[in-house]
C-alpha cells in the first residue's frame, strides 16, 4: 500500500469514526449541543378567549418565520385567559411570572388593573400614550344571537327584540306556548355567560341595565336599585345553567342547540364563527340583531411596563404587535369573525363571514352609534356581588 | 525484492503513527460520547426525567372510548415542547370520588360525565383553601350525549310515543299507578342519577325552573319524592352496569331506566328487542364529558403542555369520527349527525333533533341539598350481609373482607337504612339482627371487627336464614336484599340449592321480593351456586379478590 492509499484509508476511517460518534450522540437523545445556544427572547401573551384562536394562529406563523431582535430569535407563547380572571390574578398577585403582554377583552380592564398597580408602585404599568401604548388588535361588539325559529315568534309577539322583550319572554309562566311557540320548546331560555368566568356575562348585565334605564352611563345606585335588581333577577331566572362552563356560552349555544338556550346577547365574532356549525347540527340558523346600545370589545394589546420584563422583551413584544397588525394577518381576524383593527383591511370581501351571514342579520357596517360607557370598578363589583348572592345560589 | 522490502520498511513508521492517530481519534470520540451521555442524563434528571406523565381520572361510563383514545395518544409517542415523551395514565373513577381525589392532588386533569360537578369542585376547593383562586383550569369538550329515559319500544308506544311528547311526570305517574312497572336510576353520584333526582324534586315542587333550597326541603316535596322513590326497583353503581344487566337479562330486568343516549345506542346495535330514548318534555340534560385541567401551584409547564397535546388528539378528525361511531355526539360541529354512517338515528332509537329543552340546573348549594335530602327521601333498604368465616378465610382474606364490610357500612350514610349480619362456617349464626343503622351501626362494626375464621361452609343455610328473616319482617316499602360473600364450596348445609331457589322463587311472588347479590371471593368460590342464587332473585354475582373486595362492596352499597 503506498502512502497516498494509506492516507486515504486513514482519512476514510477517521471520517467513519466521526460519523459513528455523531450517530451515537444523536441516539443519545437527539437534543441540541451541550453548550447552550443564545436563548430565544420569550414573549408570553395572556390573551382573552374570543381572540385566542386569532392570536394563537398568528403566533404559530410568527414563530415559524423566526423573527429576530438583536440577533436573538423571538418566541411567542399564548395563554388563553378570560379578561376578568386575568384581572383578578393581577390584583391578587397570582400572575407569576408576569406576562410580557396582556390582551384583555376591553380597555377598561387595563385601566382598572393599572389603577391598582399605580397605587402600589406610584407609576403606570400599562401606558396610554407613546410607543408602548395599548392598541386594539381587532374589535367586536355584542349582538343578539337567537335561533331563527324562536326569533320569528318573539318578533311577532313583541316587534323589536331588546332586553325588555327578552325579560317579558323570560317571565312568561306558560313558557313558549304562551309566547306563540311550540310546546316542546319548554320555557324561554336565555344564554348569559357566567360573569365570574367570562367578562361577556358582565357586559350583558351592564347592557341590560342600560336599556332598563334608557341611558348608557350606569352608576352603583342604578345597579343597587331594588326594582332593577328584581327585574334583573327575573331575567336571570331564564338562564338554564350557570353551574357549568360559563366561559364558553356561544359554544354551549352551538353544541347543545336550542335545548340549552334560545339565544342571548353575545359577542358578534363568537356568533359568526359558530353560524355554520349551528346550521349543520341543528338545521336552524341564528338570527343576528344589533342592540340599541352597543358594547364594544377592543382587545387592546398591552405591554407590561414593570421591571419584571426587560427592555429587549418589551421591544420583542412590539415586534409581535406589528406583525398582528399586518394586513395579511388582519385578514385572518376577519375570517374568524372579528372586525380588523387595521382599517386597510375590508370586511366586505365575498368570503367574509359578515357578508356570508347578511341574510341572517349580520352587517358589515353597524348603523347603531350609541355606545355603552365602560362601567367603573364599583359598578362591576356591585353587579358581581349581586350575582353571587342572587343567581349563583338560586 | 530488495526495493520492496525497503519500501515496506519506510512505510512502517508511518503506518504505526497513523494507526496510533486513528486509535486515538476513536478513543477520543468514545470519550466524548460518554461525557455527552453522562451530561445528557444529568440534564434530563435536572429537568425531571425524559418523560412527562399526565394523570387523568375519567368517569367509568365512557371507559371503552376513553381508553381507546388514550391508547392512540400513547402510541403516537407525542413529545412536549421540551422534548419529553408524554404518557397519559387514565383511571376510571366515579365522579363523586373524583372531586376528593382532585383536591388532594392525585390527578392533573379530570373528565367527569358532566360539568355539573365542576361547580361543586370549585366550591369545595375555595372553601378548603379560603381563597378565590380557581382549581378549574382550561376545559375541553370532545363528546356530548343527552341523558334520556330508556324504555322498551312497545312500552313507550303504549304511552303515546312517538306522537306524544313524554315527560318525567308521565313516567312517574306510570310508576306510581302500576306496581309491576320497574324502573331505576343510578344514585346521585353520577350525572344521570343526579338529573333523575333533580327531575323528581322539580316535579315534587311543581316547577320546571328556579328550584330553591326552600322548595327542596318543603314537606310536600319530600312526601312526593319519597312516594315516587318507592317505585324504584333499586339503585346502582352507574349506567354502564345497568345496561350490562339489561343486556344479560333483557326486559325482565327493568321497564325503564335513566341512561346516556350513547349507551342506549350501543345496546340497540347488538339487540333486536329495541329500546327508545325518551327526551323528557320538561327538560333533559347533557353529559358533556369536560376534560378539565386542574390549576394547582405545583403544575409544571410540561404537564400543562401534555394536557394541550392530549386535547389536540381528542379534537382531531380521527378521534371525532371515533366519538361519533361510539354513539356520542362529537363536538366538531362540522360533522353531520344525519349522515348514513351516523348512529344518531331513529333506527337506533334516538333522534338527532332532540332534546328540545333542558332542565334548569340549580346552583351548587341547591344541588348539595338535593343530594343530602335524597338520602332521606330515597327508597330505604333492609340488607343482610352474609359473611363466610370458614377456615379457608383465615389471614389476609378475612382481613380484607372485614375492611370491605366496614366500607359498605360507611358508604350507607342514612341512619334509617336497616342492616343485619349473618355469619357462617360449619353452621349459620345471626350475629346481628336487622335494625336501623341509627341503632346498630356501632354494634355491627364491633361484630365485624371481631370476626374470626374456622370450620366448614354452610352457605345455603346462612342465605336461607337471612331470607327467612327478611320475609318475617315483610316490609314491601323497602328494597330487601342479601349481600352474600363466600370463598369456597358449600359443604355443610341442611337445605339443598334446588329447594332454596324454589322457595325464593315462590316467596318472592307471594311475600316480599328479596334480591340476592353474591360475591365470589377468590378463585375457589363456587360460582355456579352463587349465580343460581342471584339469578332467581334478579340479583347479580360478581367476582372479587383481596385486592378488589373493598371496592366491590363500595359499589354494591350504591344499590341501596
Coordinates of C-alpha atoms in Angstrom, one line a residue, chain B residues 2-554:
Chain B
X2 CA 15.1 -5.7 -2.0
X3 CA 13.4 -2.5 -3.2
X4 CA 10.1 -3.8 -2.0
X5 CA 11.5 -4.5 1.5
X6 CA 13.0 -1.0 1.6
X7 CA 9.6 0.5 0.7
X8 CA 7.9 -1.6 3.4
X9 CA 10.5 -0.5 6.0
X10 CA 9.8 3.1 5.0
X11 CA 6.1 2.7 5.3
X12 CA 6.1 1.0 8.7
X13 CA 6.7 4.1 10.9
X14 CA 4.1 6.0 9.0
X15 CA 1.7 3.1 9.5
X16 CA 2.4 3.0 13.2
X17 CA 1.9 6.7 13.6
X18 CA -1.3 6.8 11.6
X19 CA -2.7 3.7 13.4
X20 CA -2.0 5.4 16.7
X21 CA -3.7 8.6 15.5
X22 CA -6.7 6.6 14.3
X23 CA -7.0 4.7 17.6
X24 CA -6.5 8.0 19.5
X25 CA -9.3 9.6 17.5
X26 CA -11.6 6.6 18.1
X27 CA -10.9 6.7 21.8
X28 CA -11.5 10.5 21.8
X29 CA -14.8 10.0 20.1
X30 CA -15.8 7.3 22.5
X31 CA -14.8 9.5 25.5
X32 CA -16.8 12.5 24.0
X33 CA -19.8 10.3 23.5
X34 CA -19.5 9.0 27.1
X35 CA -19.1 12.5 28.5
X36 CA -22.1 13.7 26.4
X37 CA -24.3 10.9 27.5
X38 CA -23.5 11.5 31.2
X39 CA -24.1 15.2 30.8
X40 CA -27.4 14.5 28.9
X41 CA -28.5 12.2 31.7
X42 CA -27.7 14.8 34.3
X43 CA -29.6 17.4 32.4
X44 CA -32.6 15.2 31.9
X45 CA -32.5 14.4 35.5
X46 CA -32.4 18.1 36.4
X47 CA -35.4 18.6 34.1
X48 CA -37.3 15.8 35.8
X49 CA -36.5 12.9 33.5
X50 CA -37.2 12.3 29.9
X51 CA -40.9 11.6 30.4
X52 CA -43.9 13.6 31.5
X53 CA -47.0 11.8 32.8
X54 CA -50.5 13.3 32.6
X55 CA -52.7 11.6 35.2
X56 CA -56.4 11.7 34.2
X57 CA -59.4 10.5 36.1
X58 CA -62.4 9.7 33.9
X59 CA -65.9 8.6 34.6
X60 CA -66.5 4.8 34.1
X61 CA -69.4 5.3 31.7
X62 CA -67.0 6.1 28.9
X63 CA -64.3 3.6 29.7
X64 CA -64.2 1.9 26.2
X65 CA -63.9 5.2 24.3
X66 CA -61.6 6.9 26.6
X67 CA -59.1 4.0 26.9
X68 CA -59.0 3.7 23.1
X69 CA -58.3 7.5 22.8
X70 CA -55.5 7.2 25.5
X71 CA -54.1 4.2 23.7
X72 CA -54.0 6.1 20.4
X73 CA -52.3 9.0 22.1
X74 CA -49.6 6.9 23.8
X75 CA -49.0 5.1 20.6
X76 CA -48.4 8.4 18.8
X77 CA -45.3 8.9 21.0
X78 CA -46.1 12.6 21.4
X79 CA -43.5 14.8 22.9
X80 CA -43.8 18.1 24.9
X81 CA -42.2 21.3 23.8
X82 CA -39.2 20.4 26.0
X83 CA -38.8 17.2 24.1
X84 CA -40.1 14.9 26.8
X85 CA -42.1 11.9 25.9
X86 CA -45.8 12.3 27.1
X87 CA -47.5 9.4 28.7
X88 CA -51.2 9.6 29.6
X89 CA -52.2 7.4 32.6
X90 CA -56.0 7.3 32.8
X91 CA -58.1 5.8 35.7
X92 CA -61.8 5.2 35.9
X93 CA -63.2 6.9 39.0
X94 CA -66.8 7.7 40.0
X95 CA -67.4 11.5 39.6
X96 CA -68.1 12.0 43.3
X97 CA -64.8 10.4 44.3
X98 CA -63.0 12.3 41.6
X99 CA -63.7 15.6 43.4
X100 CA -61.9 14.5 46.5
X101 CA -59.0 13.0 44.6
X102 CA -58.7 16.2 42.6
X103 CA -58.3 18.4 45.6
X104 CA -55.8 16.0 47.1
X105 CA -53.6 16.3 44.0
X106 CA -53.9 12.7 42.8
X107 CA -54.7 13.8 39.2
X108 CA -53.7 16.5 36.8
X109 CA -56.9 16.5 34.8
X110 CA -60.5 15.2 35.3
X111 CA -63.0 14.0 32.8
X112 CA -66.3 13.5 34.7
X113 CA -69.5 12.7 32.9
X114 CA -70.9 16.3 33.3
X115 CA -69.8 19.9 34.0
X116 CA -72.4 19.8 36.8
X117 CA -69.6 18.5 39.1
X118 CA -67.2 21.4 38.3
X119 CA -69.2 24.0 40.3
X120 CA -69.0 21.6 43.2
X121 CA -65.3 21.1 42.7
X122 CA -64.7 24.8 42.6
X123 CA -66.9 25.3 45.7
X124 CA -65.0 22.6 47.7
X125 CA -61.6 24.0 46.6
X126 CA -62.3 27.6 47.5
X127 CA -63.9 26.5 50.8
X128 CA -60.9 24.4 51.8
X129 CA -58.3 27.0 50.6
X130 CA -60.2 30.1 51.8
X131 CA -59.3 31.8 48.5
X132 CA -61.0 33.0 45.3
X133 CA -58.4 31.1 43.2
X134 CA -59.8 28.6 40.8
X135 CA -58.8 24.9 40.5
X136 CA -60.9 24.5 37.3
X137 CA -58.5 25.5 34.5
X138 CA -58.7 25.0 30.8
X139 CA -61.6 22.8 29.7
X140 CA -62.1 20.9 26.5
X141 CA -65.1 19.0 25.4
X142 CA -64.8 16.3 22.8
X143 CA -68.0 14.3 23.1
X144 CA -71.5 15.0 24.5
X145 CA -74.6 12.9 25.0
X146 CA -78.0 13.7 26.3
X147 CA -79.3 11.9 29.3
X148 CA -82.6 10.2 28.4
X149 CA -85.1 7.8 29.8
X150 CA -84.6 4.4 28.0
X151 CA -87.7 2.5 27.6
X152 CA -88.7 -0.6 25.6
X153 CA -90.2 0.4 22.3
X154 CA -93.6 -1.2 22.9
X155 CA -93.9 0.3 26.4
X156 CA -93.1 3.7 25.0
X157 CA -95.7 3.3 22.3
X158 CA -98.3 2.4 24.9
X159 CA -97.6 5.8 26.4
X160 CA -98.1 7.6 23.1
X161 CA -94.6 7.6 21.7
X162 CA -93.6 8.9 19.2
X163 CA -96.6 11.2 18.5
X164 CA -97.0 12.5 22.1
X165 CA -94.1 14.2 23.9
X166 CA -93.5 12.1 27.1
X167 CA -92.1 13.6 30.2
X168 CA -90.9 12.8 33.7
X169 CA -94.4 13.2 35.0
X170 CA -95.8 10.5 32.7
X171 CA -93.1 8.1 33.8
X172 CA -93.6 9.0 37.5
X173 CA -97.4 8.6 37.2
X174 CA -97.0 5.2 35.5
X175 CA -94.6 4.0 38.2
X176 CA -97.0 5.2 40.9
X177 CA -100.0 3.7 39.3
X178 CA -98.6 0.3 38.2
X179 CA -96.9 -1.8 40.9
X180 CA -95.4 -4.1 38.3
X181 CA -93.7 -1.3 36.5
X182 CA -89.9 -1.5 37.3
X183 CA -87.7 1.5 36.7
X184 CA -84.4 2.6 38.0
X185 CA -82.0 5.4 38.1
X186 CA -78.4 5.5 39.3
X187 CA -77.6 7.1 42.7
X188 CA -76.8 10.8 42.8
X189 CA -73.1 10.0 42.4
X190 CA -73.4 10.1 38.6
X191 CA -74.8 12.9 36.4
X192 CA -77.7 10.7 35.1
X193 CA -78.7 9.8 38.7
X194 CA -78.5 13.4 39.7
X195 CA -80.6 14.6 36.8
X196 CA -83.3 12.0 37.5
X197 CA -83.3 13.1 41.2
X198 CA -83.5 16.8 40.2
X199 CA -86.4 16.0 37.9
X200 CA -88.3 14.3 40.7
X201 CA -87.7 17.3 43.0
X202 CA -88.8 19.7 40.3
X203 CA -91.9 17.6 39.8
X204 CA -92.5 17.5 43.6
X205 CA -92.1 21.3 43.8
X206 CA -94.4 21.8 40.8
X207 CA -91.8 23.8 39.0
X208 CA -89.7 23.5 35.8
X209 CA -87.1 26.1 36.9
X210 CA -86.0 28.2 39.8
X211 CA -85.7 25.3 42.3
X212 CA -84.6 26.7 45.6
X213 CA -83.5 25.1 48.9
X214 CA -86.9 26.0 50.4
X215 CA -88.6 24.1 47.5
X216 CA -86.4 21.1 48.1
X217 CA -86.9 20.9 51.8
X218 CA -90.7 21.6 51.8
X219 CA -92.6 18.7 53.3
X220 CA -94.9 18.3 50.3
X221 CA -91.9 18.0 48.0
X222 CA -90.3 15.4 50.3
X223 CA -93.5 13.4 50.5
X224 CA -93.8 13.4 46.7
X225 CA -90.2 12.3 46.2
X226 CA -90.4 9.7 48.9
X227 CA -93.6 8.2 47.4
X228 CA -92.0 8.2 43.9
X229 CA -88.7 6.7 45.0
X230 CA -90.6 3.8 46.5
X231 CA -91.3 2.7 42.9
X232 CA -87.6 2.4 42.1
X233 CA -86.6 -1.2 42.0
X234 CA -83.1 -0.5 43.3
X235 CA -80.4 2.0 42.5
X236 CA -77.0 1.0 41.2
X237 CA -73.4 2.0 40.6
X238 CA -73.9 3.6 37.2
X239 CA -75.4 3.5 33.8
X240 CA -72.9 1.1 32.4
X241 CA -73.7 -1.6 35.0
X242 CA -77.4 -1.1 34.4
X243 CA -77.1 -1.5 30.6
X244 CA -74.9 -4.6 31.1
X245 CA -77.6 -6.1 33.3
X246 CA -80.3 -5.2 30.7
X247 CA -78.2 -6.9 28.0
X248 CA -77.9 -10.0 30.1
X249 CA -81.5 -10.2 31.4
X250 CA -83.5 -8.4 28.8
X251 CA -86.8 -6.8 29.6
X252 CA -87.4 -8.9 32.7
X253 CA -84.8 -6.7 34.4
X254 CA -86.4 -3.2 34.0
X255 CA -89.1 -1.4 32.1
X256 CA -87.4 1.9 32.0
X257 CA -84.1 3.5 33.3
X258 CA -82.2 6.7 33.1
X259 CA -79.1 6.5 30.9
X260 CA -76.9 8.4 28.4
X261 CA -78.1 8.3 24.8
X262 CA -74.7 6.7 23.7
X263 CA -75.2 3.7 26.0
X264 CA -78.7 3.2 24.6
X265 CA -77.3 3.2 21.0
X266 CA -74.6 0.7 22.0
X267 CA -77.3 -1.6 23.4
X268 CA -79.6 -1.3 20.3
X269 CA -76.7 -2.1 17.9
X270 CA -76.4 -5.6 19.3
X271 CA -80.1 -6.4 20.1
X272 CA -83.2 -6.9 18.1
X273 CA -85.5 -6.0 21.1
X274 CA -85.0 -2.3 20.9
X275 CA -85.0 0.5 23.5
X276 CA -86.1 4.0 22.5
X277 CA -84.9 7.3 24.0
X278 CA -87.4 9.5 25.7
X279 CA -86.2 13.1 25.8
X280 CA -88.4 14.3 28.7
X281 CA -90.7 17.2 27.7
X282 CA -89.9 19.1 30.9
X283 CA -86.3 19.0 30.0
X284 CA -83.4 16.6 29.5
X285 CA -79.8 17.4 30.4
X286 CA -76.5 16.7 28.9
X287 CA -73.5 14.6 29.8
X288 CA -70.8 16.8 28.3
X289 CA -67.7 15.0 29.4
X290 CA -65.4 18.0 30.0
X291 CA -61.7 17.3 30.2
X292 CA -60.6 19.8 32.9
X293 CA -57.1 20.8 33.6
X294 CA -56.6 21.3 37.4
X295 CA -54.8 24.5 38.3
X296 CA -52.6 24.0 41.3
X297 CA -49.4 25.8 42.4
X298 CA -47.2 22.8 41.6
X299 CA -48.3 22.4 38.0
X300 CA -45.4 22.2 35.6
X301 CA -45.2 23.6 32.1
X302 CA -44.6 20.1 30.8
X303 CA -47.8 18.7 32.4
X304 CA -49.8 21.7 31.0
X305 CA -48.3 21.1 27.6
X306 CA -49.1 17.4 27.8
X307 CA -52.7 18.3 28.6
X308 CA -52.9 20.5 25.5
X309 CA -51.3 17.8 23.3
X310 CA -53.9 15.3 24.5
X311 CA -56.7 17.8 23.8
X312 CA -55.4 18.2 20.3
X313 CA -55.8 14.5 19.8
X314 CA -59.3 14.4 21.2
X315 CA -60.3 17.1 18.7
X316 CA -58.6 15.6 15.7
X317 CA -60.8 14.4 12.8
X318 CA -59.9 10.8 13.5
X319 CA -60.8 11.0 17.2
X320 CA -64.0 12.9 16.5
X321 CA -65.0 10.2 13.9
X322 CA -64.4 7.6 16.6
X323 CA -66.5 9.6 19.1
X324 CA -69.5 9.6 16.6
X325 CA -69.1 5.9 15.8
X326 CA -69.1 5.2 19.5
X327 CA -72.6 6.7 19.8
X328 CA -71.6 10.1 21.2
X329 CA -72.3 13.5 19.5
X330 CA -68.9 14.9 18.5
X331 CA -68.1 18.5 19.5
X332 CA -66.8 19.2 16.0
X333 CA -70.0 20.8 14.6
X334 CA -68.9 20.3 11.0
X335 CA -69.6 16.6 11.4
X336 CA -73.2 16.0 10.4
X337 CA -75.3 13.8 12.7
X338 CA -77.7 12.8 9.9
X339 CA -75.1 11.1 7.6
X340 CA -75.6 7.5 6.6
X341 CA -72.8 6.3 8.9
X342 CA -74.0 8.2 11.9
X343 CA -75.5 6.1 14.7
X344 CA -77.6 9.1 15.9
X345 CA -80.8 8.0 14.1
X346 CA -84.3 6.9 14.7
X347 CA -83.5 3.3 13.6
X348 CA -81.3 3.1 16.7
X349 CA -83.9 4.6 18.9
X350 CA -82.6 8.2 19.1
X351 CA -83.4 11.5 17.5
X352 CA -80.6 13.9 16.4
X353 CA -83.0 16.9 16.6
X354 CA -83.7 16.3 20.3
X355 CA -83.6 17.3 23.1
X356 CA -85.7 20.5 22.5
X357 CA -85.3 21.8 26.1
X358 CA -83.2 21.1 29.2
X359 CA -84.0 21.2 32.8
X360 CA -82.6 24.2 34.6
X361 CA -79.5 23.2 36.7
X362 CA -79.6 24.9 40.1
X363 CA -76.5 26.3 41.9
X364 CA -74.1 24.1 43.9
X365 CA -75.8 24.7 47.2
X366 CA -79.2 23.6 46.0
X367 CA -77.7 20.6 44.3
X368 CA -75.9 19.6 47.5
X369 CA -79.2 19.9 49.5
X370 CA -80.9 17.8 46.9
X371 CA -78.2 15.1 47.3
X372 CA -78.4 15.2 51.1
X373 CA -82.2 15.2 51.2
X374 CA -82.4 12.4 48.7
X375 CA -80.6 10.2 51.1
X376 CA -83.6 10.5 53.4
X377 CA -86.3 10.6 50.7
X378 CA -85.0 7.7 48.7
X379 CA -86.4 4.2 49.0
X380 CA -85.0 2.7 52.2
X381 CA -83.4 -0.8 52.3
X382 CA -83.3 -3.8 54.5
X383 CA -80.0 -5.5 53.8
X384 CA -78.5 -8.6 55.3
X385 CA -74.8 -9.0 55.0
X386 CA -74.0 -12.8 54.9
X387 CA -70.3 -13.5 55.5
X388 CA -68.2 -16.6 55.1
X389 CA -65.9 -17.1 58.1
X390 CA -64.9 -20.7 57.3
X391 CA -61.3 -22.0 57.8
X392 CA -60.3 -21.0 54.3
X393 CA -60.9 -17.3 55.1
X394 CA -58.0 -17.2 57.6
X395 CA -55.4 -14.5 57.2
X396 CA -55.4 -11.7 54.6
X397 CA -58.7 -12.8 53.1
X398 CA -60.7 -12.2 56.3
X399 CA -58.7 -9.1 57.0
X400 CA -59.7 -7.5 53.6
X401 CA -63.2 -8.8 53.9
X402 CA -63.6 -7.0 57.3
X403 CA -62.4 -3.8 55.7
X404 CA -64.9 -4.3 52.9
X405 CA -67.8 -4.8 55.3
X406 CA -66.8 -1.7 57.2
X407 CA -66.6 0.3 54.0
X408 CA -70.0 -0.9 53.0
X409 CA -71.4 0.4 56.3
X410 CA -69.6 3.8 55.9
X411 CA -71.0 4.2 52.4
X412 CA -74.6 3.8 53.6
X413 CA -75.0 7.2 55.1
X414 CA -78.6 7.2 56.1
X415 CA -79.3 6.0 59.6
X416 CA -82.8 4.9 58.6
X417 CA -81.3 2.1 56.4
X418 CA -81.5 -1.3 58.1
X419 CA -78.6 -3.7 58.0
X420 CA -78.1 -7.1 59.7
X421 CA -75.3 -9.6 59.8
X422 CA -75.3 -13.4 59.4
X423 CA -72.0 -15.3 59.5
X424 CA -71.4 -18.9 58.6
X425 CA -68.8 -21.6 58.9
X426 CA -69.9 -25.1 59.9
X427 CA -73.3 -23.5 60.8
X428 CA -75.1 -20.2 60.4
X429 CA -75.2 -17.6 63.1
X430 CA -77.3 -14.5 63.3
X431 CA -74.6 -12.2 64.5
X432 CA -76.7 -9.0 64.4
X433 CA -80.4 -8.9 63.7
X434 CA -81.8 -6.4 61.2
X435 CA -82.2 -2.9 62.6
X436 CA -81.8 0.7 61.5
X437 CA -78.2 1.8 61.3
X438 CA -79.0 4.6 63.8
X439 CA -79.4 1.9 66.4
X440 CA -76.9 -0.8 65.5
X441 CA -74.1 0.8 63.4
X442 CA -71.6 0.6 66.3
X443 CA -72.6 -2.9 67.2
X444 CA -72.3 -4.1 63.6
X445 CA -68.8 -2.6 63.4
X446 CA -67.8 -4.3 66.6
X447 CA -69.1 -7.6 65.3
X448 CA -67.3 -7.2 62.0
X449 CA -64.0 -6.3 63.7
X450 CA -64.2 -9.4 65.9
X451 CA -64.9 -11.9 63.1
X452 CA -62.5 -14.9 63.1
X453 CA -62.3 -17.8 60.8
X454 CA -62.6 -21.7 61.2
X455 CA -64.8 -24.6 60.2
X456 CA -66.8 -25.7 57.2
X457 CA -69.0 -23.9 54.8
X458 CA -72.8 -23.8 55.4
X459 CA -73.5 -21.2 52.7
X460 CA -77.1 -22.2 51.8
X461 CA -78.3 -22.4 55.4
X462 CA -76.9 -18.9 56.0
X463 CA -78.6 -17.4 53.0
X464 CA -81.8 -19.2 54.0
X465 CA -81.7 -17.7 57.5
X466 CA -81.2 -14.2 56.1
X467 CA -84.0 -14.8 53.6
X468 CA -86.5 -16.0 56.2
X469 CA -85.7 -13.1 58.5
X470 CA -86.5 -10.6 55.6
X471 CA -89.7 -12.5 54.8
X472 CA -90.7 -12.3 58.5
X473 CA -90.1 -8.5 58.5
X474 CA -92.3 -8.4 55.3
X475 CA -91.6 -4.7 54.6
X476 CA -92.7 -4.2 50.9
X477 CA -92.0 -0.5 51.1
X478 CA -88.3 -1.1 51.3
X479 CA -85.7 -2.7 49.0
X480 CA -85.0 -6.1 50.5
X481 CA -81.6 -7.6 49.8
X482 CA -79.0 -10.1 50.8
X483 CA -75.3 -9.5 50.1
X484 CA -73.6 -12.8 50.4
X485 CA -69.9 -13.5 50.2
X486 CA -68.1 -16.8 50.1
X487 CA -64.6 -18.0 49.1
X488 CA -65.3 -21.8 49.0
X489 CA -67.8 -24.6 48.2
X490 CA -71.0 -25.3 50.0
X491 CA -70.4 -28.5 52.2
X492 CA -72.4 -28.4 55.4
X493 CA -76.0 -27.1 54.9
X494 CA -79.2 -28.9 55.6
X495 CA -81.1 -27.2 52.8
X496 CA -80.4 -28.1 49.2
X497 CA -79.8 -25.5 46.5
X498 CA -82.8 -26.6 44.5
X499 CA -85.1 -26.3 47.5
X500 CA -83.8 -22.9 48.4
X501 CA -84.1 -21.5 44.9
X502 CA -87.6 -22.9 44.6
X503 CA -88.6 -21.3 47.9
X504 CA -87.1 -18.0 46.8
X505 CA -89.0 -18.0 43.5
X506 CA -92.2 -18.8 45.3
X507 CA -92.0 -16.5 48.2
X508 CA -90.7 -13.6 46.1
X509 CA -94.1 -13.7 44.4
X510 CA -96.2 -14.2 47.5
X511 CA -94.2 -12.3 50.1
X512 CA -91.7 -9.5 49.8
X513 CA -89.3 -9.5 46.9
X514 CA -85.7 -10.2 48.1
X515 CA -82.8 -9.6 45.8
X516 CA -79.6 -11.6 46.4
X517 CA -76.2 -10.1 45.4
X518 CA -73.3 -12.6 45.5
X519 CA -69.6 -12.1 45.8
X520 CA -67.4 -15.0 44.7
X521 CA -64.3 -14.2 46.7
X522 CA -61.1 -15.7 45.3
X523 CA -60.7 -18.5 42.7
X524 CA -62.1 -21.3 44.7
X525 CA -65.6 -19.8 45.2
X526 CA -68.4 -21.9 43.9
X527 CA -69.6 -19.5 41.2
X528 CA -72.4 -21.7 39.8
X529 CA -74.2 -21.9 43.1
X530 CA -73.9 -18.2 43.6
X531 CA -75.2 -17.4 40.1
X532 CA -78.2 -19.6 40.7
X533 CA -79.0 -17.8 44.0
X534 CA -78.7 -14.3 42.4
X535 CA -80.4 -15.0 39.1
X536 CA -83.5 -16.5 40.7
X537 CA -84.0 -13.2 42.6
X538 CA -82.9 -10.8 39.8
X539 CA -79.6 -10.0 41.5
X540 CA -76.1 -10.3 40.4
X541 CA -72.9 -12.3 41.1
X542 CA -69.6 -10.5 41.0
X543 CA -66.0 -11.9 41.3
X544 CA -63.8 -10.4 43.9
X545 CA -60.3 -10.8 45.3
X546 CA -58.3 -9.5 48.2
X547 CA -57.3 -6.6 46.0
X548 CA -60.8 -5.7 44.8
X549 CA -63.1 -6.7 47.6
X550 CA -63.3 -3.3 49.3
X551 CA -64.1 -1.5 46.0
X552 CA -66.7 -4.2 45.2
X553 CA -68.5 -3.6 48.5
X554 CA -68.4 0.1 47.9

